[in-house]
mmCIF file with all atom_site columns, N, CA and C in Angstrom:
data_model
loop_
_atom_site.group_PDB
_atom_site.id
_atom_site.type_symbol
_atom_site.label_atom_id
_atom_site.label_alt_id
_atom_site.label_comp_id
_atom_site.label_asym_id
_atom_site.label_entity_id
_atom_site.label_seq_id
_atom_site.pdbx_PDB_ins_code
_atom_site.Cartn_x
_atom_site.Cartn_y
_atom_site.Cartn_z
_atom_site.occupancy
_atom_site.B_iso_or_equiv
_atom_site.pdbx_formal_charge
_atom_site.auth_seq_id
_atom_site.auth_comp_id
_atom_site.auth_asym_id
_atom_site.auth_atom_id
_atom_site.pdbx_PDB_model_num
ATOM 1   N N  . UNK A 1 1  ? 78.867  -82.860  -28.921 1.00 76.00 ? 1  UNK A N  1
ATOM 2   C CA . UNK A 1 1  ? 79.921  -82.537  -27.994 1.00 76.00 ? 1  UNK A CA 1
ATOM 3   C C  . UNK A 1 1  ? 81.286  -82.759  -28.643 1.00 76.00 ? 1  UNK A C  1
ATOM 4   N N  . UNK A 1 2  ? 81.512  -83.946  -29.228 1.00 75.00 ? 2  UNK A N  1
ATOM 5   C CA . UNK A 1 2  ? 82.805  -84.226  -29.843 1.00 75.00 ? 2  UNK A CA 1
ATOM 6   C C  . UNK A 1 2  ? 83.005  -83.420  -31.124 1.00 75.00 ? 2  UNK A C  1
ATOM 7   N N  . UNK A 1 3  ? 81.900  -83.069  -31.779 1.00 79.00 ? 3  UNK A N  1
ATOM 8   C CA . UNK A 1 3  ? 82.005  -82.305  -33.009 1.00 79.00 ? 3  UNK A CA 1
ATOM 9   C C  . UNK A 1 3  ? 82.717  -80.986  -32.756 1.00 79.00 ? 3  UNK A C  1
ATOM 10  N N  . UNK A 1 4  ? 82.458  -80.370  -31.636 1.00 81.00 ? 4  UNK A N  1
ATOM 11  C CA . UNK A 1 4  ? 83.093  -79.100  -31.294 1.00 81.00 ? 4  UNK A CA 1
ATOM 12  C C  . UNK A 1 4  ? 84.609  -79.281  -31.162 1.00 81.00 ? 4  UNK A C  1
ATOM 13  N N  . UNK A 1 5  ? 85.026  -80.367  -30.547 1.00 77.00 ? 5  UNK A N  1
ATOM 14  C CA . UNK A 1 5  ? 86.462  -80.615  -30.377 1.00 77.00 ? 5  UNK A CA 1
ATOM 15  C C  . UNK A 1 5  ? 87.139  -80.946  -31.701 1.00 77.00 ? 5  UNK A C  1
ATOM 16  N N  . UNK A 1 6  ? 86.463  -81.745  -32.533 1.00 77.00 ? 6  UNK A N  1
ATOM 17  C CA . UNK A 1 6  ? 87.061  -82.133  -33.806 1.00 77.00 ? 6  UNK A CA 1
ATOM 18  C C  . UNK A 1 6  ? 87.162  -80.954  -34.768 1.00 77.00 ? 6  UNK A C  1
ATOM 19  N N  . UNK A 1 7  ? 86.261  -80.003  -34.659 1.00 79.00 ? 7  UNK A N  1
ATOM 20  C CA . UNK A 1 7  ? 86.321  -78.837  -35.531 1.00 79.00 ? 7  UNK A CA 1
ATOM 21  C C  . UNK A 1 7  ? 87.538  -77.969  -35.245 1.00 79.00 ? 7  UNK A C  1
ATOM 22  N N  . UNK A 1 8  ? 88.083  -78.075  -34.057 1.00 82.00 ? 8  UNK A N  1
ATOM 23  C CA . UNK A 1 8  ? 89.228  -77.247  -33.692 1.00 82.00 ? 8  UNK A CA 1
ATOM 24  C C  . UNK A 1 8  ? 90.564  -77.867  -34.097 1.00 82.00 ? 8  UNK A C  1
ATOM 25  N N  . UNK A 1 9  ? 90.555  -79.114  -34.519 1.00 80.00 ? 9  UNK A N  1
ATOM 26  C CA . UNK A 1 9  ? 91.794  -79.792  -34.903 1.00 80.00 ? 9  UNK A CA 1
ATOM 27  C C  . UNK A 1 9  ? 92.059  -79.534  -36.381 1.00 80.00 ? 9  UNK A C  1
ATOM 28  N N  . UNK A 1 10 ? 93.269  -79.099  -36.693 1.00 83.00 ? 10 UNK A N  1
ATOM 29  C CA . UNK A 1 10 ? 93.641  -78.881  -38.091 1.00 83.00 ? 10 UNK A CA 1
ATOM 30  C C  . UNK A 1 10 ? 93.856  -80.222  -38.778 1.00 83.00 ? 10 UNK A C  1
ATOM 31  N N  . UNK A 1 11 ? 93.434  -80.306  -40.022 1.00 81.00 ? 11 UNK A N  1
ATOM 32  C CA . UNK A 1 11 ? 93.605  -81.505  -40.848 1.00 81.00 ? 11 UNK A CA 1
ATOM 33  C C  . UNK A 1 11 ? 93.055  -82.766  -40.177 1.00 81.00 ? 11 UNK A C  1
ATOM 34  N N  . UNK A 1 12 ? 91.878  -82.639  -39.606 1.00 81.00 ? 12 UNK A N  1
ATOM 35  C CA . UNK A 1 12 ? 91.287  -83.774  -38.894 1.00 81.00 ? 12 UNK A CA 1
ATOM 36  C C  . UNK A 1 12 ? 90.899  -84.901  -39.848 1.00 81.00 ? 12 UNK A C  1
ATOM 37  N N  . UNK A 1 13 ? 90.724  -84.616  -41.115 1.00 84.00 ? 13 UNK A N  1
ATOM 38  C CA . UNK A 1 13 ? 90.313  -85.643  -42.075 1.00 84.00 ? 13 UNK A CA 1
ATOM 39  C C  . UNK A 1 13 ? 91.420  -86.634  -42.384 1.00 84.00 ? 13 UNK A C  1
ATOM 40  N N  . UNK A 1 14 ? 92.662  -86.308  -42.079 1.00 90.00 ? 14 UNK A N  1
ATOM 41  C CA . UNK A 1 14 ? 93.777  -87.202  -42.402 1.00 90.00 ? 14 UNK A CA 1
ATOM 42  C C  . UNK A 1 14 ? 93.865  -88.377  -41.431 1.00 90.00 ? 14 UNK A C  1
ATOM 43  N N  . UNK A 1 15 ? 93.370  -88.230  -40.202 1.00 88.00 ? 15 UNK A N  1
ATOM 44  C CA . UNK A 1 15 ? 93.512  -89.291  -39.197 1.00 88.00 ? 15 UNK A CA 1
ATOM 45  C C  . UNK A 1 15 ? 92.766  -90.569  -39.538 1.00 88.00 ? 15 UNK A C  1
ATOM 46  N N  . UNK A 1 16 ? 91.546  -90.519  -40.069 1.00 89.00 ? 16 UNK A N  1
ATOM 47  C CA . UNK A 1 16 ? 90.917  -91.791  -40.487 1.00 89.00 ? 16 UNK A CA 1
ATOM 48  C C  . UNK A 1 16 ? 91.681  -92.480  -41.608 1.00 89.00 ? 16 UNK A C  1
ATOM 49  N N  . UNK A 1 17 ? 92.270  -91.711  -42.510 1.00 93.00 ? 17 UNK A N  1
ATOM 50  C CA . UNK A 1 17 ? 93.048  -92.311  -43.596 1.00 93.00 ? 17 UNK A CA 1
ATOM 51  C C  . UNK A 1 17 ? 94.302  -92.981  -43.042 1.00 93.00 ? 17 UNK A C  1
ATOM 52  N N  . UNK A 1 18 ? 94.969  -92.321  -42.109 1.00 94.00 ? 18 UNK A N  1
ATOM 53  C CA . UNK A 1 18 ? 96.154  -92.916  -41.485 1.00 94.00 ? 18 UNK A CA 1
ATOM 54  C C  . UNK A 1 18 ? 95.771  -94.186  -40.740 1.00 94.00 ? 18 UNK A C  1
ATOM 55  N N  . UNK A 1 19 ? 94.661  -94.171  -40.045 1.00 95.00 ? 19 UNK A N  1
ATOM 56  C CA . UNK A 1 19 ? 94.199  -95.363  -39.331 1.00 95.00 ? 19 UNK A CA 1
ATOM 57  C C  . UNK A 1 19 ? 93.906  -96.502  -40.293 1.00 95.00 ? 19 UNK A C  1
ATOM 58  N N  . UNK A 1 20 ? 93.277  -96.193  -41.414 1.00 96.00 ? 20 UNK A N  1
ATOM 59  C CA . UNK A 1 20 ? 92.976  -97.226  -42.407 1.00 96.00 ? 20 UNK A CA 1
ATOM 60  C C  . UNK A 1 20 ? 94.257  -97.809  -42.988 1.00 96.00 ? 20 UNK A C  1
ATOM 61  N N  . UNK A 1 21 ? 95.224  -96.974  -43.280 1.00 97.00 ? 21 UNK A N  1
ATOM 62  C CA . UNK A 1 21 ? 96.493  -97.457  -43.836 1.00 97.00 ? 21 UNK A CA 1
ATOM 63  C C  . UNK A 1 21 ? 97.204  -98.361  -42.823 1.00 97.00 ? 21 UNK A C  1
ATOM 64  N N  . UNK A 1 22 ? 97.227  -97.961  -41.556 1.00 98.00 ? 22 UNK A N  1
ATOM 65  C CA . UNK A 1 22 ? 97.859  -98.789  -40.519 1.00 98.00 ? 22 UNK A CA 1
ATOM 66  C C  . UNK A 1 22 ? 97.146  -100.137 -40.412 1.00 98.00 ? 22 UNK A C  1
ATOM 67  N N  . UNK A 1 23 ? 95.810  -100.138 -40.445 1.00 97.00 ? 23 UNK A N  1
ATOM 68  C CA . UNK A 1 23 ? 95.061  -101.384 -40.366 1.00 97.00 ? 23 UNK A CA 1
ATOM 69  C C  . UNK A 1 23 ? 95.349  -102.277 -41.559 1.00 97.00 ? 23 UNK A C  1
ATOM 70  N N  . UNK A 1 24 ? 95.349  -101.718 -42.762 1.00 98.00 ? 24 UNK A N  1
ATOM 71  C CA . UNK A 1 24 ? 95.583  -102.521 -43.971 1.00 98.00 ? 24 UNK A CA 1
ATOM 72  C C  . UNK A 1 24 ? 96.993  -103.097 -43.962 1.00 98.00 ? 24 UNK A C  1
ATOM 73  N N  . UNK A 1 25 ? 97.988  -102.299 -43.573 1.00 98.00 ? 25 UNK A N  1
ATOM 74  C CA . UNK A 1 25 ? 99.367  -102.793 -43.511 1.00 98.00 ? 25 UNK A CA 1
ATOM 75  C C  . UNK A 1 25 ? 99.482  -103.915 -42.488 1.00 98.00 ? 25 UNK A C  1
ATOM 76  N N  . UNK A 1 26 ? 98.873  -103.757 -41.332 1.00 98.00 ? 26 UNK A N  1
ATOM 77  C CA . UNK A 1 26 ? 98.903  -104.798 -40.307 1.00 98.00 ? 26 UNK A CA 1
ATOM 78  C C  . UNK A 1 26 ? 98.205  -106.063 -40.792 1.00 98.00 ? 26 UNK A C  1
ATOM 79  N N  . UNK A 1 27 ? 97.020  -105.927 -41.420 1.00 98.00 ? 27 UNK A N  1
ATOM 80  C CA . UNK A 1 27 ? 96.263  -107.074 -41.891 1.00 98.00 ? 27 UNK A CA 1
ATOM 81  C C  . UNK A 1 27 ? 97.018  -107.815 -42.979 1.00 98.00 ? 27 UNK A C  1
ATOM 82  N N  . UNK A 1 28 ? 97.586  -107.102 -43.926 1.00 98.00 ? 28 UNK A N  1
ATOM 83  C CA . UNK A 1 28 ? 98.350  -107.746 -45.003 1.00 98.00 ? 28 UNK A CA 1
ATOM 84  C C  . UNK A 1 28 ? 99.596  -108.418 -44.433 1.00 98.00 ? 28 UNK A C  1
ATOM 85  N N  . UNK A 1 29 ? 100.280 -107.758 -43.513 1.00 96.00 ? 29 UNK A N  1
ATOM 86  C CA . UNK A 1 29 ? 101.458 -108.350 -42.884 1.00 96.00 ? 29 UNK A CA 1
ATOM 87  C C  . UNK A 1 29 ? 101.130 -109.617 -42.128 1.00 96.00 ? 29 UNK A C  1
ATOM 88  N N  . UNK A 1 30 ? 100.043 -109.598 -41.374 1.00 93.00 ? 30 UNK A N  1
ATOM 89  C CA . UNK A 1 30 ? 99.624  -110.780 -40.623 1.00 93.00 ? 30 UNK A CA 1
ATOM 90  C C  . UNK A 1 30 ? 99.206  -111.907 -41.560 1.00 93.00 ? 30 UNK A C  1
ATOM 91  N N  . UNK A 1 31 ? 98.518  -111.573 -42.639 1.00 94.00 ? 31 UNK A N  1
ATOM 92  C CA . UNK A 1 31 ? 98.121  -112.588 -43.620 1.00 94.00 ? 31 UNK A CA 1
ATOM 93  C C  . UNK A 1 31 ? 99.346  -113.226 -44.259 1.00 94.00 ? 31 UNK A C  1
ATOM 94  N N  . UNK A 1 32 ? 100.328 -112.423 -44.635 1.00 94.00 ? 32 UNK A N  1
ATOM 95  C CA . UNK A 1 32 ? 101.557 -112.966 -45.219 1.00 94.00 ? 32 UNK A CA 1
ATOM 96  C C  . UNK A 1 32 ? 102.310 -113.819 -44.210 1.00 94.00 ? 32 UNK A C  1
ATOM 97  N N  . UNK A 1 33 ? 102.322 -113.414 -42.944 1.00 89.00 ? 33 UNK A N  1
ATOM 98  C CA . UNK A 1 33 ? 102.989 -114.184 -41.894 1.00 89.00 ? 33 UNK A CA 1
ATOM 99  C C  . UNK A 1 33 ? 102.343 -115.558 -41.738 1.00 89.00 ? 33 UNK A C  1
ATOM 100 N N  . UNK A 1 34 ? 101.020 -115.590 -41.705 1.00 86.00 ? 34 UNK A N  1
ATOM 101 C CA . UNK A 1 34 ? 100.304 -116.856 -41.535 1.00 86.00 ? 34 UNK A CA 1
ATOM 102 C C  . UNK A 1 34 ? 100.481 -117.736 -42.769 1.00 86.00 ? 34 UNK A C  1
ATOM 103 N N  . UNK A 1 35 ? 100.440 -117.155 -43.956 1.00 89.00 ? 35 UNK A N  1
ATOM 104 C CA . UNK A 1 35 ? 100.563 -117.937 -45.180 1.00 89.00 ? 35 UNK A CA 1
ATOM 105 C C  . UNK A 1 35 ? 101.978 -118.456 -45.384 1.00 89.00 ? 35 UNK A C  1
ATOM 106 N N  . UNK A 1 36 ? 102.976 -117.839 -44.732 1.00 91.00 ? 36 UNK A N  1
ATOM 107 C CA . UNK A 1 36 ? 104.355 -118.278 -44.918 1.00 91.00 ? 36 UNK A CA 1
ATOM 108 C C  . UNK A 1 36 ? 104.686 -119.521 -44.093 1.00 91.00 ? 36 UNK A C  1
ATOM 109 N N  . UNK A 1 37 ? 103.850 -119.855 -43.104 1.00 87.00 ? 37 UNK A N  1
ATOM 110 C CA . UNK A 1 37 ? 104.092 -121.033 -42.282 1.00 87.00 ? 37 UNK A CA 1
ATOM 111 C C  . UNK A 1 37 ? 103.403 -122.246 -42.893 1.00 87.00 ? 37 UNK A C  1
ATOM 112 N N  . UNK A 1 38 ? 103.946 -123.419 -42.593 1.00 89.00 ? 38 UNK A N  1
ATOM 113 C CA . UNK A 1 38 ? 103.322 -124.624 -43.113 1.00 89.00 ? 38 UNK A CA 1
ATOM 114 C C  . UNK A 1 38 ? 102.092 -124.978 -42.285 1.00 89.00 ? 38 UNK A C  1
ATOM 115 N N  . UNK A 1 39 ? 101.240 -125.839 -42.856 1.00 89.00 ? 39 UNK A N  1
ATOM 116 C CA . UNK A 1 39 ? 99.962  -126.166 -42.230 1.00 89.00 ? 39 UNK A CA 1
ATOM 117 C C  . UNK A 1 39 ? 100.148 -126.913 -40.906 1.00 89.00 ? 39 UNK A C  1
ATOM 118 N N  . UNK A 1 40 ? 101.185 -127.731 -40.781 1.00 90.00 ? 40 UNK A N  1
ATOM 119 C CA . UNK A 1 40 ? 101.409 -128.471 -39.537 1.00 90.00 ? 40 UNK A CA 1
ATOM 120 C C  . UNK A 1 40 ? 101.687 -127.519 -38.373 1.00 90.00 ? 40 UNK A C  1
ATOM 121 N N  . UNK A 1 41 ? 102.483 -126.485 -38.614 1.00 86.00 ? 41 UNK A N  1
ATOM 122 C CA . UNK A 1 41 ? 102.775 -125.513 -37.561 1.00 86.00 ? 41 UNK A CA 1
ATOM 123 C C  . UNK A 1 41 ? 101.512 -124.780 -37.143 1.00 86.00 ? 41 UNK A C  1
ATOM 124 N N  . UNK A 1 42 ? 100.703 -124.382 -38.110 1.00 85.00 ? 42 UNK A N  1
ATOM 125 C CA . UNK A 1 42 ? 99.452  -123.675 -37.808 1.00 85.00 ? 42 UNK A CA 1
ATOM 126 C C  . UNK A 1 42 ? 98.508  -124.584 -37.020 1.00 85.00 ? 42 UNK A C  1
ATOM 127 N N  . UNK A 1 43 ? 98.406  -125.863 -37.397 1.00 87.00 ? 43 UNK A N  1
ATOM 128 C CA . UNK A 1 43 ? 97.548  -126.803 -36.663 1.00 87.00 ? 43 UNK A CA 1
ATOM 129 C C  . UNK A 1 43 ? 98.062  -127.008 -35.241 1.00 87.00 ? 43 UNK A C  1
ATOM 130 N N  . UNK A 1 44 ? 99.389  -127.075 -35.077 1.00 87.00 ? 44 UNK A N  1
ATOM 131 C CA . UNK A 1 44 ? 99.965  -127.240 -33.745 1.00 87.00 ? 44 UNK A CA 1
ATOM 132 C C  . UNK A 1 44 ? 99.666  -126.023 -32.867 1.00 87.00 ? 44 UNK A C  1
ATOM 133 N N  . UNK A 1 45 ? 99.809  -124.841 -33.428 1.00 85.00 ? 45 UNK A N  1
ATOM 134 C CA . UNK A 1 45 ? 99.523  -123.613 -32.677 1.00 85.00 ? 45 UNK A CA 1
ATOM 135 C C  . UNK A 1 45 ? 98.029  -123.522 -32.364 1.00 85.00 ? 45 UNK A C  1
ATOM 136 N N  . UNK A 1 46 ? 97.187  -123.931 -33.294 1.00 86.00 ? 46 UNK A N  1
ATOM 137 C CA . UNK A 1 46 ? 95.731  -123.868 -33.087 1.00 86.00 ? 46 UNK A CA 1
ATOM 138 C C  . UNK A 1 46 ? 95.269  -124.823 -32.002 1.00 86.00 ? 46 UNK A C  1
ATOM 139 N N  . UNK A 1 47 ? 95.998  -125.921 -31.780 1.00 88.00 ? 47 UNK A N  1
ATOM 140 C CA . UNK A 1 47 ? 95.559  -126.899 -30.788 1.00 88.00 ? 47 UNK A CA 1
ATOM 141 C C  . UNK A 1 47 ? 96.094  -126.600 -29.394 1.00 88.00 ? 47 UNK A C  1
ATOM 142 N N  . UNK A 1 48 ? 96.897  -125.576 -29.223 1.00 88.00 ? 48 UNK A N  1
ATOM 143 C CA . UNK A 1 48 ? 97.458  -125.232 -27.907 1.00 88.00 ? 48 UNK A CA 1
ATOM 144 C C  . UNK A 1 48 ? 96.364  -124.969 -26.869 1.00 88.00 ? 48 UNK A C  1
ATOM 145 N N  . UNK A 1 49 ? 95.309  -124.195 -27.166 1.00 84.00 ? 49 UNK A N  1
ATOM 146 C CA . UNK A 1 49 ? 94.285  -123.973 -26.123 1.00 84.00 ? 49 UNK A CA 1
ATOM 147 C C  . UNK A 1 49 ? 93.550  -125.245 -25.737 1.00 84.00 ? 49 UNK A C  1
ATOM 148 N N  . UNK A 1 50 ? 93.542  -126.262 -26.593 1.00 82.00 ? 50 UNK A N  1
ATOM 149 C CA . UNK A 1 50 ? 92.829  -127.497 -26.297 1.00 82.00 ? 50 UNK A CA 1
ATOM 150 C C  . UNK A 1 50 ? 93.740  -128.565 -25.726 1.00 82.00 ? 50 UNK A C  1
ATOM 151 N N  . UNK A 1 51 ? 95.038  -128.267 -25.631 1.00 78.00 ? 51 UNK A N  1
ATOM 152 C CA . UNK A 1 51 ? 95.991  -129.267 -25.159 1.00 78.00 ? 51 UNK A CA 1
ATOM 153 C C  . UNK A 1 51 ? 95.797  -129.544 -23.681 1.00 78.00 ? 51 UNK A C  1
ATOM 154 N N  . UNK A 1 52 ? 96.202  -130.733 -23.280 1.00 75.00 ? 52 UNK A N  1
ATOM 155 C CA . UNK A 1 52 ? 96.121  -131.135 -21.885 1.00 75.00 ? 52 UNK A CA 1
ATOM 156 C C  . UNK A 1 52 ? 97.119  -130.319 -21.078 1.00 75.00 ? 52 UNK A C  1
ATOM 157 N N  . UNK A 1 53 ? 96.687  -129.763 -19.955 1.00 68.00 ? 53 UNK A N  1
ATOM 158 C CA . UNK A 1 53 ? 97.559  -128.904 -19.148 1.00 68.00 ? 53 UNK A CA 1
ATOM 159 C C  . UNK A 1 53 ? 98.596  -129.702 -18.371 1.00 68.00 ? 53 UNK A C  1
ATOM 160 N N  . UNK A 1 54 ? 98.408  -131.008 -18.208 1.00 63.00 ? 54 UNK A N  1
ATOM 161 C CA . UNK A 1 54 ? 99.343  -131.819 -17.440 1.00 63.00 ? 54 UNK A CA 1
ATOM 162 C C  . UNK A 1 54 ? 100.625 -132.129 -18.213 1.00 63.00 ? 54 UNK A C  1
ATOM 163 N N  . UNK A 1 55 ? 100.588 -132.036 -19.523 1.00 57.00 ? 55 UNK A N  1
ATOM 164 C CA . UNK A 1 55 ? 101.745 -132.368 -20.341 1.00 57.00 ? 55 UNK A CA 1
ATOM 165 C C  . UNK A 1 55 ? 102.432 -131.079 -20.772 1.00 57.00 ? 55 UNK A C  1
ATOM 166 N N  . UNK A 1 56 ? 103.739 -130.989 -20.499 1.00 58.00 ? 56 UNK A N  1
ATOM 167 C CA . UNK A 1 56 ? 104.499 -129.835 -20.932 1.00 58.00 ? 56 UNK A CA 1
ATOM 168 C C  . UNK A 1 56 ? 104.915 -130.033 -22.382 1.00 58.00 ? 56 UNK A C  1
ATOM 169 N N  . UNK A 1 57 ? 104.748 -129.051 -23.258 1.00 58.00 ? 57 UNK A N  1
ATOM 170 C CA . UNK A 1 57 ? 105.041 -129.240 -24.666 1.00 58.00 ? 57 UNK A CA 1
ATOM 171 C C  . UNK A 1 57 ? 106.527 -129.442 -24.962 1.00 58.00 ? 57 UNK A C  1
ATOM 172 N N  . UNK A 1 58 ? 107.456 -128.828 -24.200 1.00 61.00 ? 58 UNK A N  1
ATOM 173 C CA . UNK A 1 58 ? 108.882 -128.931 -24.510 1.00 61.00 ? 58 UNK A CA 1
ATOM 174 C C  . UNK A 1 58 ? 109.435 -130.296 -24.134 1.00 61.00 ? 58 UNK A C  1
ATOM 175 N N  . UNK A 1 59 ? 109.143 -130.754 -22.918 1.00 53.00 ? 59 UNK A N  1
ATOM 176 C CA . UNK A 1 59 ? 109.765 -131.976 -22.449 1.00 53.00 ? 59 UNK A CA 1
ATOM 177 C C  . UNK A 1 59 ? 108.843 -133.185 -22.542 1.00 53.00 ? 59 UNK A C  1
ATOM 178 N N  . UNK A 1 60 ? 107.551 -132.966 -22.619 1.00 53.00 ? 60 UNK A N  1
ATOM 179 C CA . UNK A 1 60 ? 106.613 -134.067 -22.666 1.00 53.00 ? 60 UNK A CA 1
ATOM 180 C C  . UNK A 1 60 ? 106.389 -134.720 -21.317 1.00 53.00 ? 60 UNK A C  1
ATOM 181 N N  . UNK A 1 61 ? 106.933 -134.133 -20.242 1.00 52.00 ? 61 UNK A N  1
ATOM 182 C CA . UNK A 1 61 ? 106.780 -134.678 -18.908 1.00 52.00 ? 61 UNK A CA 1
ATOM 183 C C  . UNK A 1 61 ? 105.481 -134.205 -18.277 1.00 52.00 ? 61 UNK A C  1
ATOM 184 N N  . UNK A 1 62 ? 104.915 -135.048 -17.432 1.00 52.00 ? 62 UNK A N  1
ATOM 185 C CA . UNK A 1 62 ? 103.716 -134.649 -16.701 1.00 52.00 ? 62 UNK A CA 1
ATOM 186 C C  . UNK A 1 62 ? 104.119 -133.994 -15.396 1.00 52.00 ? 62 UNK A C  1
ATOM 187 N N  . UNK A 1 63 ? 103.353 -132.969 -14.990 1.00 47.00 ? 63 UNK A N  1
ATOM 188 C CA . UNK A 1 63 ? 103.665 -132.280 -13.743 1.00 47.00 ? 63 UNK A CA 1
ATOM 189 C C  . UNK A 1 63 ? 102.944 -132.903 -12.581 1.00 47.00 ? 63 UNK A C  1
#
């Protein structure tokens, strides 16, 4: 069914290549972003889902 639709599109072979390039650029960018931060910041961000909900991170006050 989809083969019929894809056969009607001109230059359909370029779209997987464009998708791969977008994915690689995003992955490399994200890797560079993560590697540019120090380990303490990454550990702090990683522990956010496990943090106690009663303590606010900015003020340290309990609600």
